[in-house]
PDB file of C-alpha atoms in Angstrom:
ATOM      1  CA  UNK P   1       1.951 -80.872 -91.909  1.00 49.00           C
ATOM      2  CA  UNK P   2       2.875 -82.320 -95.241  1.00 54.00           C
ATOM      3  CA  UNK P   3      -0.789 -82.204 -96.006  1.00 55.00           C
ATOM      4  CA  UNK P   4      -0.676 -80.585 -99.356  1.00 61.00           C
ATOM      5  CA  UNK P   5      -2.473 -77.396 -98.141  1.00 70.00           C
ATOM      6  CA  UNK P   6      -1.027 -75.165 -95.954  1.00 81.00           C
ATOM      7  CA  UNK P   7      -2.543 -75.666 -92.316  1.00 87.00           C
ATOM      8  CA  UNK P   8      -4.937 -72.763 -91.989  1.00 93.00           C
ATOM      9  CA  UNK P   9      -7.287 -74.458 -94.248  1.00 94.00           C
ATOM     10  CA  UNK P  10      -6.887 -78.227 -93.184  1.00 93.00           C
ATOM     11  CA  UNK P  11     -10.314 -79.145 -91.428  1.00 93.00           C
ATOM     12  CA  UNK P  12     -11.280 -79.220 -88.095  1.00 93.00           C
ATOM     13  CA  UNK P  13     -14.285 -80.602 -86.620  1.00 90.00           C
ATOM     14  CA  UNK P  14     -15.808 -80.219 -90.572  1.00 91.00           C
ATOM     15  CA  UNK P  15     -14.599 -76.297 -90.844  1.00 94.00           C
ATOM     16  CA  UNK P  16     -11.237 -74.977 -91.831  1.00 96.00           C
ATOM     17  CA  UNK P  17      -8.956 -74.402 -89.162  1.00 96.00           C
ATOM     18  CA  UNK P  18      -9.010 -70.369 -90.685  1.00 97.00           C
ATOM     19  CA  UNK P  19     -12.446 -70.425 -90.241  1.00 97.00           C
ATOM     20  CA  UNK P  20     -12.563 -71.310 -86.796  1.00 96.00           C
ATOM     21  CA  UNK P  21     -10.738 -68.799 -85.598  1.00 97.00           C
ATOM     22  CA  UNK P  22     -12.755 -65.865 -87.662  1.00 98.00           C
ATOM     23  CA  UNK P  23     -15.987 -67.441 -86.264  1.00 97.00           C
ATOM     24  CA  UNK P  24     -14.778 -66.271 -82.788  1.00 95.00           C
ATOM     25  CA  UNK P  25     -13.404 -62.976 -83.757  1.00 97.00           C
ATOM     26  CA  UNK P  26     -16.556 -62.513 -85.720  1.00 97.00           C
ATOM     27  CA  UNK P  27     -18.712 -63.424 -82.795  1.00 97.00           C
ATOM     28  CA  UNK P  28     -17.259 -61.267 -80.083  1.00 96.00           C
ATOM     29  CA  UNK P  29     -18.564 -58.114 -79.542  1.00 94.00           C
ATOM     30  CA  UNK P  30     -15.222 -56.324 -78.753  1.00 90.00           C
ATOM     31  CA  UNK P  31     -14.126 -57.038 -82.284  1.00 96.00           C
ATOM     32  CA  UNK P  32     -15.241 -54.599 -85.047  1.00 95.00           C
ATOM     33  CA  UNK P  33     -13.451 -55.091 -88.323  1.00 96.00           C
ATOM     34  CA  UNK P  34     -11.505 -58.422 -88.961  1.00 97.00           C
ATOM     35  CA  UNK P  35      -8.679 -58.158 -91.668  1.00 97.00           C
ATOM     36  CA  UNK P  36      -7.163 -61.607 -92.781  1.00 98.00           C
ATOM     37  CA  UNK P  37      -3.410 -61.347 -93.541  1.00 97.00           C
ATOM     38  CA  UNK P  38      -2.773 -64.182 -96.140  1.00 96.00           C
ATOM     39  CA  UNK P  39       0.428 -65.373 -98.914  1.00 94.00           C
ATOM     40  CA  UNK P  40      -0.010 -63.329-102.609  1.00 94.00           C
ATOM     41  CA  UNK P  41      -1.009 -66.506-103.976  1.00 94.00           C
ATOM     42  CA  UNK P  42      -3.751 -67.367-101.723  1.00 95.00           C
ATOM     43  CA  UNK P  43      -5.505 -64.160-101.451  1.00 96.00           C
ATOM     44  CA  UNK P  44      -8.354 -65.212-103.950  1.00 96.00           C
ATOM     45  CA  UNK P  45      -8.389 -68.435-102.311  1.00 95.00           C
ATOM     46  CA  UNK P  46      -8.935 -67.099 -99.069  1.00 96.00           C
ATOM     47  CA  UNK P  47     -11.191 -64.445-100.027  1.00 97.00           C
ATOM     48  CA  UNK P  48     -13.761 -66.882-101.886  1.00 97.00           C
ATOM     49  CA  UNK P  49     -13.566 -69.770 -99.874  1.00 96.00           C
ATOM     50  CA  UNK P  50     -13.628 -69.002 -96.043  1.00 97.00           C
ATOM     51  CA  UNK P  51     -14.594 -65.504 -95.997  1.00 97.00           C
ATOM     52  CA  UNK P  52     -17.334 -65.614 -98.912  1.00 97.00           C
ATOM     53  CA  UNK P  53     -18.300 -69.345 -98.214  1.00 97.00           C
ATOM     54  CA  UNK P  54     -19.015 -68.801 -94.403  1.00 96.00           C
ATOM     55  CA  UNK P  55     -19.669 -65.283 -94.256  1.00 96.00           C
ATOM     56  CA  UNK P  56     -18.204 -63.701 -92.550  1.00 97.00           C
ATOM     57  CA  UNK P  57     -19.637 -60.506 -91.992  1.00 97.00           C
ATOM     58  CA  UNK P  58     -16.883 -58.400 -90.151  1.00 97.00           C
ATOM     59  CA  UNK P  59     -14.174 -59.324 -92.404  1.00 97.00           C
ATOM     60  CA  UNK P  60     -12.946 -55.913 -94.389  1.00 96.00           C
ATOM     61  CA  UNK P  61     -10.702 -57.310 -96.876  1.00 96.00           C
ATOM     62  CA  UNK P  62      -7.766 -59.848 -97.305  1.00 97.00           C
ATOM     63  CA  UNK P  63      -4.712 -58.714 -97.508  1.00 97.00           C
ATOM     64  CA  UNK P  64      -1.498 -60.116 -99.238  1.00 97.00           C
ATOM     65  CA  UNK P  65       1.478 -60.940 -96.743  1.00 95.00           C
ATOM     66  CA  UNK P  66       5.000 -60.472 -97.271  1.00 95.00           C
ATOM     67  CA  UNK P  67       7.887 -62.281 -96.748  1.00 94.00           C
ATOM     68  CA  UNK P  68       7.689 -63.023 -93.164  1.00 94.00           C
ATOM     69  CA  UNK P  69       5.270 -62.325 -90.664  1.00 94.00           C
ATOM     70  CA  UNK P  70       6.687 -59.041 -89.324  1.00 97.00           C
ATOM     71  CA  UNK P  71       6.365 -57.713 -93.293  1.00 97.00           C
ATOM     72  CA  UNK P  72       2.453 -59.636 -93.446  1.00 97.00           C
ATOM     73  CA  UNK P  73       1.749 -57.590 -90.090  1.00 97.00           C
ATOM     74  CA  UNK P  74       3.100 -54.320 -91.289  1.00 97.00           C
ATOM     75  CA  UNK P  75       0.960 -55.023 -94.603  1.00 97.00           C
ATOM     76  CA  UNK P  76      -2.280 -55.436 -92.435  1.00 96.00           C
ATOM     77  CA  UNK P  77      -1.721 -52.100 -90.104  1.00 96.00           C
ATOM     78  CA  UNK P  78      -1.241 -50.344 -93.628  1.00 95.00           C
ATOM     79  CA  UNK P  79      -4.176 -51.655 -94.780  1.00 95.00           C
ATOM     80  CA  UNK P  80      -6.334 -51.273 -92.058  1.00 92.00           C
ATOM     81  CA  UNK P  81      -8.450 -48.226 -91.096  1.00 87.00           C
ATOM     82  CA  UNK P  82      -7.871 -47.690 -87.469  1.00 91.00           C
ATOM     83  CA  UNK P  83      -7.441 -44.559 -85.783  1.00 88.00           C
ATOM     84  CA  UNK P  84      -4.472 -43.873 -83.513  1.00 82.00           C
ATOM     85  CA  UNK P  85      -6.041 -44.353 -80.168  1.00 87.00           C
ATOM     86  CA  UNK P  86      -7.873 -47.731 -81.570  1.00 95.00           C
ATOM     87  CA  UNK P  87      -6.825 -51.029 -80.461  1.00 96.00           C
ATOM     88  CA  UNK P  88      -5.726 -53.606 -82.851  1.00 97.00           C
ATOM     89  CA  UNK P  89      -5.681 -57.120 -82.021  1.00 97.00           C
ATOM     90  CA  UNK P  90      -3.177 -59.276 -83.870  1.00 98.00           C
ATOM     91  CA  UNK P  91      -3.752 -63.372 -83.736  1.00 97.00           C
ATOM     92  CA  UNK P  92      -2.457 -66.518 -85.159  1.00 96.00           C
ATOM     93  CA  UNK P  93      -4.964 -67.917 -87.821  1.00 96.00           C
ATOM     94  CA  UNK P  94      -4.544 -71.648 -86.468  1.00 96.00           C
ATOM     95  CA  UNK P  95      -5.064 -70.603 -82.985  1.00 96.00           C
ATOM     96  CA  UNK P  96      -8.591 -71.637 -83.458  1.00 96.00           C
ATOM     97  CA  UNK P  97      -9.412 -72.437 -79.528  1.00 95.00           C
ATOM     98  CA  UNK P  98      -9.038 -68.784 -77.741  1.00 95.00           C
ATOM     99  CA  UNK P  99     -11.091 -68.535 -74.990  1.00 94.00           C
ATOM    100  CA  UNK P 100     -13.510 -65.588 -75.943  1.00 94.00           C
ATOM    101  CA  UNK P 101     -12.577 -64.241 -72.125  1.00 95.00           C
ATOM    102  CA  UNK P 102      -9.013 -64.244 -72.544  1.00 96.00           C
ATOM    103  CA  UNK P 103      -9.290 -62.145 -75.410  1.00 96.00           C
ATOM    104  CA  UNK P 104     -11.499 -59.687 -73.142  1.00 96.00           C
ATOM    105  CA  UNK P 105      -8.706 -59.917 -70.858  1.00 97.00           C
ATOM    106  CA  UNK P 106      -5.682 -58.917 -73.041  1.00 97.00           C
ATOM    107  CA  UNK P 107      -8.034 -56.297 -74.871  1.00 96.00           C
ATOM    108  CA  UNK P 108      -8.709 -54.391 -71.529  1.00 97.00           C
ATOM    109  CA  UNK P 109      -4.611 -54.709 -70.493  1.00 97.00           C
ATOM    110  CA  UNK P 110      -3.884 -53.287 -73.441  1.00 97.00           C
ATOM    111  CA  UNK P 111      -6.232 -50.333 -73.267  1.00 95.00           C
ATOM    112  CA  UNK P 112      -5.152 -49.936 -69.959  1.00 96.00           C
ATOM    113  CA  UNK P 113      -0.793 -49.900 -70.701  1.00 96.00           C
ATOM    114  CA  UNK P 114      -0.707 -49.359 -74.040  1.00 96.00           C
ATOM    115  CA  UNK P 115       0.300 -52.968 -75.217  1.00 98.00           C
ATOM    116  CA  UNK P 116      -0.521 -56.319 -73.908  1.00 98.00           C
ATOM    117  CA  UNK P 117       0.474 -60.100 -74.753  1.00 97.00           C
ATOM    118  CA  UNK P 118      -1.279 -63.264 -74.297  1.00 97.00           C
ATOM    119  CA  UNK P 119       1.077 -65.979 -72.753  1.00 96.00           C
ATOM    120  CA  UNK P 120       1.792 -69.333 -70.432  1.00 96.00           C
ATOM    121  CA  UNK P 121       4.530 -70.033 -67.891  1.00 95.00           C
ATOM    122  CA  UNK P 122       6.976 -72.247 -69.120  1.00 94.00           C
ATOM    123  CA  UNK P 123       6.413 -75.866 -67.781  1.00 92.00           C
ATOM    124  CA  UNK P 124       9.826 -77.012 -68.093  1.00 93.00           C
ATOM    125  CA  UNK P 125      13.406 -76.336 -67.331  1.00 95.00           C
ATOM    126  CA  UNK P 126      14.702 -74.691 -70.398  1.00 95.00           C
ATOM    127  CA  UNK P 127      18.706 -74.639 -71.684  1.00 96.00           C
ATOM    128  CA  UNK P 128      20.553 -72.244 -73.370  1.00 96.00           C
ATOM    129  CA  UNK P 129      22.899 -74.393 -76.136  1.00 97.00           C
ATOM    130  CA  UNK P 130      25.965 -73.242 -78.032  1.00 97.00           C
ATOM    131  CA  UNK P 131      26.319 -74.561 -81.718  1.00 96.00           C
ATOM    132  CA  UNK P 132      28.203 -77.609 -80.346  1.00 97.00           C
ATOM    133  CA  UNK P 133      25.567 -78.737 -78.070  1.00 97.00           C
ATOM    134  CA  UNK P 134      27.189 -77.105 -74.875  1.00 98.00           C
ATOM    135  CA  UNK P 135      24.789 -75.878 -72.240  1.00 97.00           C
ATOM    136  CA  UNK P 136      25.343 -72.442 -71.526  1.00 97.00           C
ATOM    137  CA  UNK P 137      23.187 -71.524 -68.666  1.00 97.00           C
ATOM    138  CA  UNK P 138      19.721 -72.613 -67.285  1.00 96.00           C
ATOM    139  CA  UNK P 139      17.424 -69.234 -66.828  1.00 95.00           C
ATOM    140  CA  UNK P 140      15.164 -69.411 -63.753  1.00 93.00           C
ATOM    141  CA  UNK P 141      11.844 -70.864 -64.656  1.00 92.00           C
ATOM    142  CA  UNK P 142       9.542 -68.680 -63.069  1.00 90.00           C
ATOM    143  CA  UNK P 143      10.881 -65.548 -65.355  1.00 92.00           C
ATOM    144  CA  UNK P 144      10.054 -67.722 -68.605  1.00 95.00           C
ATOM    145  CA  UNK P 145       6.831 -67.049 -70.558  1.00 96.00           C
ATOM    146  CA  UNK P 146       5.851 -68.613 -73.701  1.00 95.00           C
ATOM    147  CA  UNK P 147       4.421 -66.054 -75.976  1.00 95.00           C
ATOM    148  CA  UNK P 148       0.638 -66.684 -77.301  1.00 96.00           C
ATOM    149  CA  UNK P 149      -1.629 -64.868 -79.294  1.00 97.00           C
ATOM    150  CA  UNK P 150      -3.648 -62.344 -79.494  1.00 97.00           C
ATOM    151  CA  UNK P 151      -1.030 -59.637 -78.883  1.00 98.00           C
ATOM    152  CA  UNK P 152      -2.838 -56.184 -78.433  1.00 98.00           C
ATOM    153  CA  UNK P 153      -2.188 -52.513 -78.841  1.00 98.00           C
ATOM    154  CA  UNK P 154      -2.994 -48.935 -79.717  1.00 97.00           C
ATOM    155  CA  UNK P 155      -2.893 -48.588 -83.001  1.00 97.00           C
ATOM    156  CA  UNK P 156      -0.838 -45.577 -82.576  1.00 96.00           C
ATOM    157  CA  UNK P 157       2.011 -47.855 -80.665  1.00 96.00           C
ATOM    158  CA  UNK P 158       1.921 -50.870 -82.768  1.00 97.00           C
ATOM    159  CA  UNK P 159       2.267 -48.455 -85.920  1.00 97.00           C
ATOM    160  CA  UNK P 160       5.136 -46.788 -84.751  1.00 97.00           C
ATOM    161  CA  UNK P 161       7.031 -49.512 -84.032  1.00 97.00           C
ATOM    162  CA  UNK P 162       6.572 -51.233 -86.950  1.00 97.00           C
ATOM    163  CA  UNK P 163       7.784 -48.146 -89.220  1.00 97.00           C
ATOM    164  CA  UNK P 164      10.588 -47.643 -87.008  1.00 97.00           C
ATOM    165  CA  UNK P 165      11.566 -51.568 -87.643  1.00 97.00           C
ATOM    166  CA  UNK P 166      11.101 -51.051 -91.015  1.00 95.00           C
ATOM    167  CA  UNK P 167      13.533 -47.901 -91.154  1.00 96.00           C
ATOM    168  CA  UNK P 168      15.865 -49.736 -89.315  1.00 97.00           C
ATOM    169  CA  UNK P 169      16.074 -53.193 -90.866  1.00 96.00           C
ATOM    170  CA  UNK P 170      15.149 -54.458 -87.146  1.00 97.00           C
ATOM    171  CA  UNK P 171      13.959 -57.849 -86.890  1.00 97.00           C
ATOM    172  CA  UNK P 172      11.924 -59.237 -84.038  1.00 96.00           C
ATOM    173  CA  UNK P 173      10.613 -62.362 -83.120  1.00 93.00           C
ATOM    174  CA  UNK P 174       6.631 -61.356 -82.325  1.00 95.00           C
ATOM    175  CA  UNK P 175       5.097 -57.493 -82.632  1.00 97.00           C
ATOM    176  CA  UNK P 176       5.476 -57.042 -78.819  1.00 97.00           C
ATOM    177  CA  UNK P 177       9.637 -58.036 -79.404  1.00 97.00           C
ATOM    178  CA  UNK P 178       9.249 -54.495 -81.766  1.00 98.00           C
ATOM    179  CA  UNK P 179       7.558 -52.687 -79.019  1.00 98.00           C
ATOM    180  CA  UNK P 180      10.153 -53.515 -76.755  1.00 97.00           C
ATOM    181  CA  UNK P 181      12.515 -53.010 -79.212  1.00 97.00           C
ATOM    182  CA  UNK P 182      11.148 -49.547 -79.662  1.00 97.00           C
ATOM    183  CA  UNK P 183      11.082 -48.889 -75.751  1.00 96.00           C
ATOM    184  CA  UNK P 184       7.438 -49.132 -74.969  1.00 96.00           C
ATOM    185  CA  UNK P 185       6.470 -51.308 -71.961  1.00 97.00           C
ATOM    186  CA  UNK P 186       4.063 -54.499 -73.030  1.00 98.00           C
ATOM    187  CA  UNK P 187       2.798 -56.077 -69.932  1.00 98.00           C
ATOM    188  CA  UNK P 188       1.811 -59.972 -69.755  1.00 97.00           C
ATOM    189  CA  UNK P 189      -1.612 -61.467 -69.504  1.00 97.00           C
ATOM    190  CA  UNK P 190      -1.769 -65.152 -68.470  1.00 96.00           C
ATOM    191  CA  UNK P 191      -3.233 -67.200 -71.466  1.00 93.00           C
ATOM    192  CA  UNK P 192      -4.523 -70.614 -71.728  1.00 93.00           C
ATOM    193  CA  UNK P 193      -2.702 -73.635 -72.552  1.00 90.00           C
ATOM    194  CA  UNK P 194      -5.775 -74.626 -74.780  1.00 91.00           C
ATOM    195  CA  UNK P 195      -4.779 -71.654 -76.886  1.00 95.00           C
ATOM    196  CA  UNK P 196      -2.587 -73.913 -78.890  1.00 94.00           C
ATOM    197  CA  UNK P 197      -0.849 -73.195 -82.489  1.00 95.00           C
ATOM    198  CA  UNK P 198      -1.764 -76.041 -84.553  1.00 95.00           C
ATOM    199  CA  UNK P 199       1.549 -76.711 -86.609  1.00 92.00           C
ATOM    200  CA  UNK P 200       2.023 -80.197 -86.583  1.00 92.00           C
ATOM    201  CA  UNK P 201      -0.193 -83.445 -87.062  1.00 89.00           C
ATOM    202  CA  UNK P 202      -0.458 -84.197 -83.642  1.00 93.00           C
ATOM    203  CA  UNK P 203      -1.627 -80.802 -82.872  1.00 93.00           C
ATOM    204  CA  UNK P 204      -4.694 -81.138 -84.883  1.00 93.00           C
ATOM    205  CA  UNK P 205      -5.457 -84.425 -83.322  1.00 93.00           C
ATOM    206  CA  UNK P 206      -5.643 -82.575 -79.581  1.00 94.00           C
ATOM    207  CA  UNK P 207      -7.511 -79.205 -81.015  1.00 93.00           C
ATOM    208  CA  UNK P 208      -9.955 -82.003 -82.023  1.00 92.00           C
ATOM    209  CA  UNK P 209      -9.964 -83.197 -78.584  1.00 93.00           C
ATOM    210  CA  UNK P 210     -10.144 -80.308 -76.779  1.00 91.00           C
ATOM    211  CA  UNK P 211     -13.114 -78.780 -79.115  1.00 87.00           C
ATOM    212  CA  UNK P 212     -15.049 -81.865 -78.328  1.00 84.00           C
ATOM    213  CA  UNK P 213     -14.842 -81.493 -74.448  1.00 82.00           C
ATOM    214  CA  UNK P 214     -16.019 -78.092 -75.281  1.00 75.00           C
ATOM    215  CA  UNK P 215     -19.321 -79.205 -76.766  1.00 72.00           C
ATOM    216  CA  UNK P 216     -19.618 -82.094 -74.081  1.00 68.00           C
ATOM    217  CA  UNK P 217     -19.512 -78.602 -71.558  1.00 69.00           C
ATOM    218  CA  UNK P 218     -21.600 -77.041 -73.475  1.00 61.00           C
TER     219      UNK P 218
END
């Protein structure tokens, strides 16, 4: 973003992006307990001013990350105080425009399998590239998903693949990459392209966009 701050707390529509996002965990009823995974350095930061500043009732505690994300994940299931048969819900902090229902949707796929991810088909025709710009192959479209957010799973599942990761040294790419990893099925629930990950400038410009049509529907 080259904005000075680090995204989560740009504004959006007069709130920060981070507080977007908690305002629609906080408001829906399947939620019970919010913990906010954030860097060492910011934990003060994030404790004071989104979670104190806009109250956010549900919120347990802020946790500090680690490295990566797979480490700041592993630090929030440490942390948190489900049981095994819980389900725990893990999102993207500037994926402020879920769709309350698609969360209700994921939620009940993962209660029913075990593990469940939010995602899109893939719009276009994607390569695989060698180092020297060679195309290797072209994967069939209709078998490509891109991965969203939430991702959702027993608590039990989601915990056991992350210490067996962590015993390993395995690496993945998303929590449902370590379920697979860990050979537990994680079945697919078709997201929203609204769900965006605001990451770049122009991002923010269409989450702006898109929260406005929302009030115009509203």
């Amino acid at each position: 973003m080259q904005a000075g701050i680090n995204k989560q707390y740009l504004e959006l529509a007069g709130l920060p992006i981070l507080a977007h996002t908690l305002r629609l965990l906080e408001n829906h009823p399947l939620v019970t307990e919010i913990l906010v995974i954030a860097p060492e350095a910011e934990v003060d930061y994030c404790r004071n001013e989104i979670v104190a500043r806009y109250r956010f009732d549900k919120v347990s505690g802020v946790v500090g990350g680690g490295a990566e994300r797979q480490d700041s994940v592993h630090n929030g299931l440490l942390a948190c105080r489900a049981d095994g048969d819980d389900l725990v819900l893990i999102h993207d902090g500037v994926r402020p425009l879920l769709p309350p229902a698609l969360l209700d949707r994921v939620g009940q796929a993962a209660m029913l399998h075990g593990a469940a991810v939010v995602g899109i088909p893939v719009k276009d025709t994607i390569k695989r590239v060698a180092a020297d710009g060679s195309i290797l192959s072209t994967p069939r479209r209709e078998e490509l998903w891109q991965a969203q957010t939430p991702q959702a799973f027993g608590f039990a599942v989601i915990m056991a693949a992350h210490e067996k990761a962590f015993r390993e040294g395995y690496r993945g790419t998303d929590d449902a990459s370590l379920v697979e990893w860990a050979g537990d099925r994680v079945v697919m629930v078709e997201g929203d392209y609204r769900n965006l990950k605001i990451t770049t400038a122009e991002d923010l410009v269409v989450a702006e966009a898109l929260l406005e049509k929302t009030k115009e529907q509203t």
